[in-house]
Coordinates of C-alpha atoms in Angstrom, one line a residue:
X22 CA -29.1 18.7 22.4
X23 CA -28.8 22.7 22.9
X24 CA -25.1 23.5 21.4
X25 CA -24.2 23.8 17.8
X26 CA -21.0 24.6 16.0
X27 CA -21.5 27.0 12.8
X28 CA -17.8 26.8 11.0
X29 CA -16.0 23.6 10.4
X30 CA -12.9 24.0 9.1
X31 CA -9.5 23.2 11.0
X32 CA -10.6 24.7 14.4
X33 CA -14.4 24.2 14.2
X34 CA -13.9 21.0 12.5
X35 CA -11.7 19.4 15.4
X36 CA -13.8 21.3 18.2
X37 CA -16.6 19.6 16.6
X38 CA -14.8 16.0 17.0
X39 CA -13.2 16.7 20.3
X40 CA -16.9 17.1 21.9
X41 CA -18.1 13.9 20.1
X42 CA -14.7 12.1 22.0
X43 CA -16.4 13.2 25.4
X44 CA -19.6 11.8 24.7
X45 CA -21.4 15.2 23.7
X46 CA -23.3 15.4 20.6
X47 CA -24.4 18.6 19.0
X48 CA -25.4 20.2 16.0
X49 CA -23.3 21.1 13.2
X50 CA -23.2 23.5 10.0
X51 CA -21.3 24.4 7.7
X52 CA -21.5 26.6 4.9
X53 CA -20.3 23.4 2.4
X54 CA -23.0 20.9 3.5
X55 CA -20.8 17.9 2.3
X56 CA -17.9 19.3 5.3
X57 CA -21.0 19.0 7.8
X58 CA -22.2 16.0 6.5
X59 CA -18.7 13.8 6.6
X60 CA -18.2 14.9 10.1
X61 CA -21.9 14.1 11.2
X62 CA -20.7 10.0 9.6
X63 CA -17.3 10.5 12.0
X64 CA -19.1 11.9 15.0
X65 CA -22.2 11.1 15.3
X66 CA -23.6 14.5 15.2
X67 CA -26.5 16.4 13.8
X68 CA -25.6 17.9 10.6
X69 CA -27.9 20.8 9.2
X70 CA -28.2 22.2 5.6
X71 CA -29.4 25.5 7.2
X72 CA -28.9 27.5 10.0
X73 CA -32.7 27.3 10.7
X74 CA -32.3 23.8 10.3
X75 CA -29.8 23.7 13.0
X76 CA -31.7 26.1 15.5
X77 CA -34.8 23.9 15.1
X78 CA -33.4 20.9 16.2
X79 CA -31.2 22.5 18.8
X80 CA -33.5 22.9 22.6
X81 CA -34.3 26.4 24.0
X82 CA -32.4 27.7 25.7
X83 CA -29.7 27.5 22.6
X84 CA -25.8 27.9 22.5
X85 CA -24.8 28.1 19.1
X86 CA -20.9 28.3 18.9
X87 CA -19.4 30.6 15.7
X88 CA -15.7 29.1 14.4
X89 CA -15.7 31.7 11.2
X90 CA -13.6 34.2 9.6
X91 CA -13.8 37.7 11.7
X92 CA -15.3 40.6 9.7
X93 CA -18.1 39.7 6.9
X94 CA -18.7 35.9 7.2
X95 CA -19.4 36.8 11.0
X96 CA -21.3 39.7 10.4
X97 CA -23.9 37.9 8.1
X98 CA -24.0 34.2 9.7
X99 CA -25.5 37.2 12.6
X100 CA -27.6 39.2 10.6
X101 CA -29.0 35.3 9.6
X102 CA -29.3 33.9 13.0
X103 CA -30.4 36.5 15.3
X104 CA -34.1 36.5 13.8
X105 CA -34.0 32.1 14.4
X106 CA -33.2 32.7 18.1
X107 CA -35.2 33.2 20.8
X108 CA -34.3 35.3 24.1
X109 CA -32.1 33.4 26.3
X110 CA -30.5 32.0 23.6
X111 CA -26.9 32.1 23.8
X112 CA -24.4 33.4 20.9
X113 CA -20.2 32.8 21.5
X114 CA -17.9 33.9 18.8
X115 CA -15.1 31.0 19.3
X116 CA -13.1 32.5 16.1
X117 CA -10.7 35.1 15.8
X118 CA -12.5 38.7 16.6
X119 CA -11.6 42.0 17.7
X120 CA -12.7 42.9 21.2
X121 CA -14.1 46.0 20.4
X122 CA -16.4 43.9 18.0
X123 CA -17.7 41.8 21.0
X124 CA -19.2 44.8 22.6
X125 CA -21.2 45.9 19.7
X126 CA -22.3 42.5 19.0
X127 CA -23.2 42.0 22.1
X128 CA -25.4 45.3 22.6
X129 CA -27.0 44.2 19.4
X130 CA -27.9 41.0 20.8
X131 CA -29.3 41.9 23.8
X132 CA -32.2 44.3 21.6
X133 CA -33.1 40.7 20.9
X134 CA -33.1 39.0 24.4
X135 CA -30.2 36.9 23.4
X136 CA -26.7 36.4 25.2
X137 CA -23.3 37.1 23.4
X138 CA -19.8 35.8 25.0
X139 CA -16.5 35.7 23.0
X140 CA -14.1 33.2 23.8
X141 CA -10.5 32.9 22.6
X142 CA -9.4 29.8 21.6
X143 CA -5.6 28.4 21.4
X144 CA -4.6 24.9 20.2
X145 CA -4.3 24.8 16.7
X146 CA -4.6 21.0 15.2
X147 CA -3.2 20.0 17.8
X148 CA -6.0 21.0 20.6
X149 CA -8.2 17.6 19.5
X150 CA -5.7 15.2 21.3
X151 CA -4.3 17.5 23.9
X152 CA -6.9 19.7 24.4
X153 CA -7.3 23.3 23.9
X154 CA -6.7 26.9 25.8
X155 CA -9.4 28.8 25.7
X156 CA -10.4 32.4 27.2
X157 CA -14.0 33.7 27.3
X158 CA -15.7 37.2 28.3
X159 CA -19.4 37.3 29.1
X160 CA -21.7 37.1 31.7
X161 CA -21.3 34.9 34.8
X162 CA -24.9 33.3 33.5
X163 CA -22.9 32.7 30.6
X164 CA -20.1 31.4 31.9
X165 CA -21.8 28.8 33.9
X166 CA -24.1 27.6 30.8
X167 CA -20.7 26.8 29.1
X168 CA -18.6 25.1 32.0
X169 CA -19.7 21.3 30.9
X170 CA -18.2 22.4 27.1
X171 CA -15.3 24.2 28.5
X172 CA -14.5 21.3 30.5
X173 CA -14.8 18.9 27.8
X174 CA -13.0 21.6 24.9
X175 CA -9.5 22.0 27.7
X176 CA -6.7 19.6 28.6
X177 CA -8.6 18.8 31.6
X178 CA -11.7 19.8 33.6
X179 CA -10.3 22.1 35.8
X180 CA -7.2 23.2 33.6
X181 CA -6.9 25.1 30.2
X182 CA -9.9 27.2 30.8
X183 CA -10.9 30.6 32.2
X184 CA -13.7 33.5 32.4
X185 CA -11.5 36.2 32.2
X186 CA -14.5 38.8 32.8
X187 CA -17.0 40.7 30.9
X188 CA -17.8 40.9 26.8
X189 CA -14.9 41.5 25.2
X190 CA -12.4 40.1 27.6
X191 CA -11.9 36.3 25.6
X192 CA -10.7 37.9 22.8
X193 CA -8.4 40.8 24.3
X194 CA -6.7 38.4 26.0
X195 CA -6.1 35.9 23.1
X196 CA -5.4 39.1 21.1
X197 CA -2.5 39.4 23.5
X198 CA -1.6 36.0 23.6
X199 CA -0.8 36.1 19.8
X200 CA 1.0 39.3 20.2
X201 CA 3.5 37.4 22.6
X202 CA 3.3 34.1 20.5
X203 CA 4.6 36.6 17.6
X204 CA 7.6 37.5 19.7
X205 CA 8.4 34.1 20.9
X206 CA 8.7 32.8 17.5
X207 CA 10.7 35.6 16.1
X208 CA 13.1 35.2 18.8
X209 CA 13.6 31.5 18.2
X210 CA 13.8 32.3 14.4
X211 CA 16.2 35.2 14.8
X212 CA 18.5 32.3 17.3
X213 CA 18.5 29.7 15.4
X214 CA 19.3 31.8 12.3
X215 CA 22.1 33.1 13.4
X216 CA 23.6 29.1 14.8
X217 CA 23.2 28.0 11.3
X218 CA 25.4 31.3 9.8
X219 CA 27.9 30.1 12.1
X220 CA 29.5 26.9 9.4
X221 CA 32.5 26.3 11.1
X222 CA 31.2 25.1 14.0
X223 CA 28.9 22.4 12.1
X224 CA 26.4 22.9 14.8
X225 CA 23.3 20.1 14.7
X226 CA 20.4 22.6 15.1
X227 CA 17.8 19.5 16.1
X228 CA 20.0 19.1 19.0
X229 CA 20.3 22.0 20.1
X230 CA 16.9 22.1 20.1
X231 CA 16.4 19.2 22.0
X232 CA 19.0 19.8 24.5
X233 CA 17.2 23.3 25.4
X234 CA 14.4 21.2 25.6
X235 CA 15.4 19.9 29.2
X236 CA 16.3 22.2 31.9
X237 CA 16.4 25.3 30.2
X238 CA 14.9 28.6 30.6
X239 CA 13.8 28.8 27.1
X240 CA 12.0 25.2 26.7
X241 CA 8.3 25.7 25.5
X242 CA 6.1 24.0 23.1
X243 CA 7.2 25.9 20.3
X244 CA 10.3 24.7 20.8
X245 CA 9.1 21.6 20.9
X246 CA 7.7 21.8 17.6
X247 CA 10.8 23.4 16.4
X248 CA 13.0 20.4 17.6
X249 CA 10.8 18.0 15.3
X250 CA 10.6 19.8 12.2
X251 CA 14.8 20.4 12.4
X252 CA 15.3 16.7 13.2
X253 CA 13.8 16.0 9.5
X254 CA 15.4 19.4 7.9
X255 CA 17.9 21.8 9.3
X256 CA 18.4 23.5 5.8
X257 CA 14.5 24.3 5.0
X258 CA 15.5 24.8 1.5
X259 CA 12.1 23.8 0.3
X260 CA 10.7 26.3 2.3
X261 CA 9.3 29.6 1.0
X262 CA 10.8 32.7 3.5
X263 CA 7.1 33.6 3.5
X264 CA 5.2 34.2 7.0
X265 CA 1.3 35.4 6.7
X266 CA 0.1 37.2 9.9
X267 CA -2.8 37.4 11.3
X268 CA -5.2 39.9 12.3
X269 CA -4.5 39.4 15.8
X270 CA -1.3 40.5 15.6
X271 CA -2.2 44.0 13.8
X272 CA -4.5 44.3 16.5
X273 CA -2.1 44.1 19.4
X274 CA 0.3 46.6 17.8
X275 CA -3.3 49.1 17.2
X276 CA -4.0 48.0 21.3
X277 CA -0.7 49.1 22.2
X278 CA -0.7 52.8 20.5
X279 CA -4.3 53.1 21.5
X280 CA -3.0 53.1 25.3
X281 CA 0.6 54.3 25.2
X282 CA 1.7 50.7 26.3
X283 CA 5.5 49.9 24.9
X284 CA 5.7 46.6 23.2
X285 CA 8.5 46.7 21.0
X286 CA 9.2 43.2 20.6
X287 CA 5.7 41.9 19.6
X288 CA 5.1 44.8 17.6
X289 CA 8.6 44.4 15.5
X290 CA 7.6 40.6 15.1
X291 CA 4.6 41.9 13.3
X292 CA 6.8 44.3 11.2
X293 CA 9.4 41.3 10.5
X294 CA 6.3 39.3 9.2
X295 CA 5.5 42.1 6.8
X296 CA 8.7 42.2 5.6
X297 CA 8.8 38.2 4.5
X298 CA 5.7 38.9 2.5
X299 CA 7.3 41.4 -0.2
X300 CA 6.5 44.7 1.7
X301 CA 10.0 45.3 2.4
X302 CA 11.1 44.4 -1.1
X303 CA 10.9 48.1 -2.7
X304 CA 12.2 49.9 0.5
X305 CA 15.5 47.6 0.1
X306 CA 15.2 48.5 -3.4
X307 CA 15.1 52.2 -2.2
X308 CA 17.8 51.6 0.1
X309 CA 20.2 49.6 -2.7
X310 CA 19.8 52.9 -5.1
X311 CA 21.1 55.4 -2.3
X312 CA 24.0 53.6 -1.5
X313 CA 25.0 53.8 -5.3
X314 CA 24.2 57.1 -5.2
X315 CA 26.3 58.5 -2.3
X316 CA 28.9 55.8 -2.3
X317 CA 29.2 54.1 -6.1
X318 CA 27.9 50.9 -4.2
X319 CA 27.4 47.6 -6.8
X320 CA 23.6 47.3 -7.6
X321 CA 22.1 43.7 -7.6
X322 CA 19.9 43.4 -10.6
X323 CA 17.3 40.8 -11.5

């Protein structure tokens, strides 16, 4: 056993159970012991109170896999685990990161002798059954020490996987991958939208869905997913008009005025997000009170 998983919850959690479906068992830890330990009873893995718990049972030369917030809960599980390693030991940040972050990680790792690689991961809950994408920078050393995992983490062997070059390259690359998965979602929302403003034509949104599904340019996975949630619910009236973004999506937009790139659609998508989450509600506010001013417009009060 020389690979453990640090961070189980949805991702880490499922990565965790997807190796133990191929026959691979590994180490796992989790800052909530009991998490760690109720996976161990479903898996059949190792599951360690500590970090040097987990690093002592694990054989040199390690992999130990990080599935954790980006920012401070990385930063510290590091600061915790670099003096447990030994050189050769091998560090990958599976989570959500910022490229730029990779580089200086990695730099710090090496003044220890250990590897660093960053690898983006897509899937969501759905990557245990089918399998997940997943994009990693690093070393070519690297890279082949984690081909039997990648293997077993994709869709298959050969598919679903890629070393898309040095430190820092995994998460640019998912970083981007969001930024479009922004886009495409808007664009569905914004369609669909405006189908069910249209009344008169009674339009059944599900089939739609379905129908564009089969032949068309547009079919994709998240369409897919749209098509079943609309077959239970085309009016979503339970549904809060609340969208949270992630940090991968801020960074795109950052990416894209760092290097003069235009990306108007993934970066409005972002914007459009912002605005579902109350931080368009006093600009509108703003906007009501000027239209009253210059044209004795109505005012909507609460």
């Amino acid at each position: 056993m020389e690979f453990g998983i640090v961070g189980l919850g949805r991702m880490g959690g499922n990565m965790a159970r997807r190796l133990a479906r191929k026959g691979i068992k590994i180490a796992v830890h989790n800052r909530s012991h009991d998490v760690s330990e109720a996976i161990a009873a479903e898996t059949g893995h190792l599951a360690s109170t500590t970090l040097e718990e987990m690093v002592t049972a694990l054989q040199a030369p390690r992999i130990v896999w990080l599935m954790l917030p980006a920012g401070e809960a990385t930063e510290t599980t590091l600061d915790a685990l670099l003096p447990l390693l030994s050189p050769g030991d091998l560090i990958v940040d599976g989570a959500n990161a910022h490229f730029k972050d990779d580089i200086v990680r990695a730099v710090r790792c090496a003044e220890h002798g250990i590897e660093f690689a960053d690898a983006g991961v897509s899937g969501g809950v759905w990557g245990l059954d089918n399998g997940y994408c997943i994009m990693f920078g690093g070393s070519d050393a690297a890279a082949a020490r984690l081909k039997p995992y990648m293997e077993a983490f994709a869709p298959t062997p050969t598919t679903g996987w890629l070393h898309t070059g040095p430190v820092g390259s995994g998460h640019y690359v998912k970083m981007v991958h969001n930024g479009i998965e922004y886009g495409m979602m808007q664009a569905f929302a914004e369609g669909f939208s405006l189908m069910q403003a249209k009344p008169d034509f009674n339009l059944d949104l599900a089939a739609i869905a379905e129908l564009w599904q089969h032949g068309s340019v547009v079919r994709s996975w998240l369409l897919d997913l749209t098509a079943d949630f609309l077959a239970t619910d085309q009016t979503l009236e339970s549904i809060e008009p609340f969208v949270s973004d992630s940090g991968e999506g801020r960074w795109t937009a950052l990416a894209s005025v760092e290097q003069g790139v235009p990306t108007p659609v993934m970066t409005l998508a972002l914007m459009m997000r912002f605005a579902t989450q109350g931080k368009n509600d006093y600009s509108a506010k703003m906007l009501a009170k000027m239209r009253q001013g210059f044209g004795g417009h109505a005012v909507k009060e609460s």
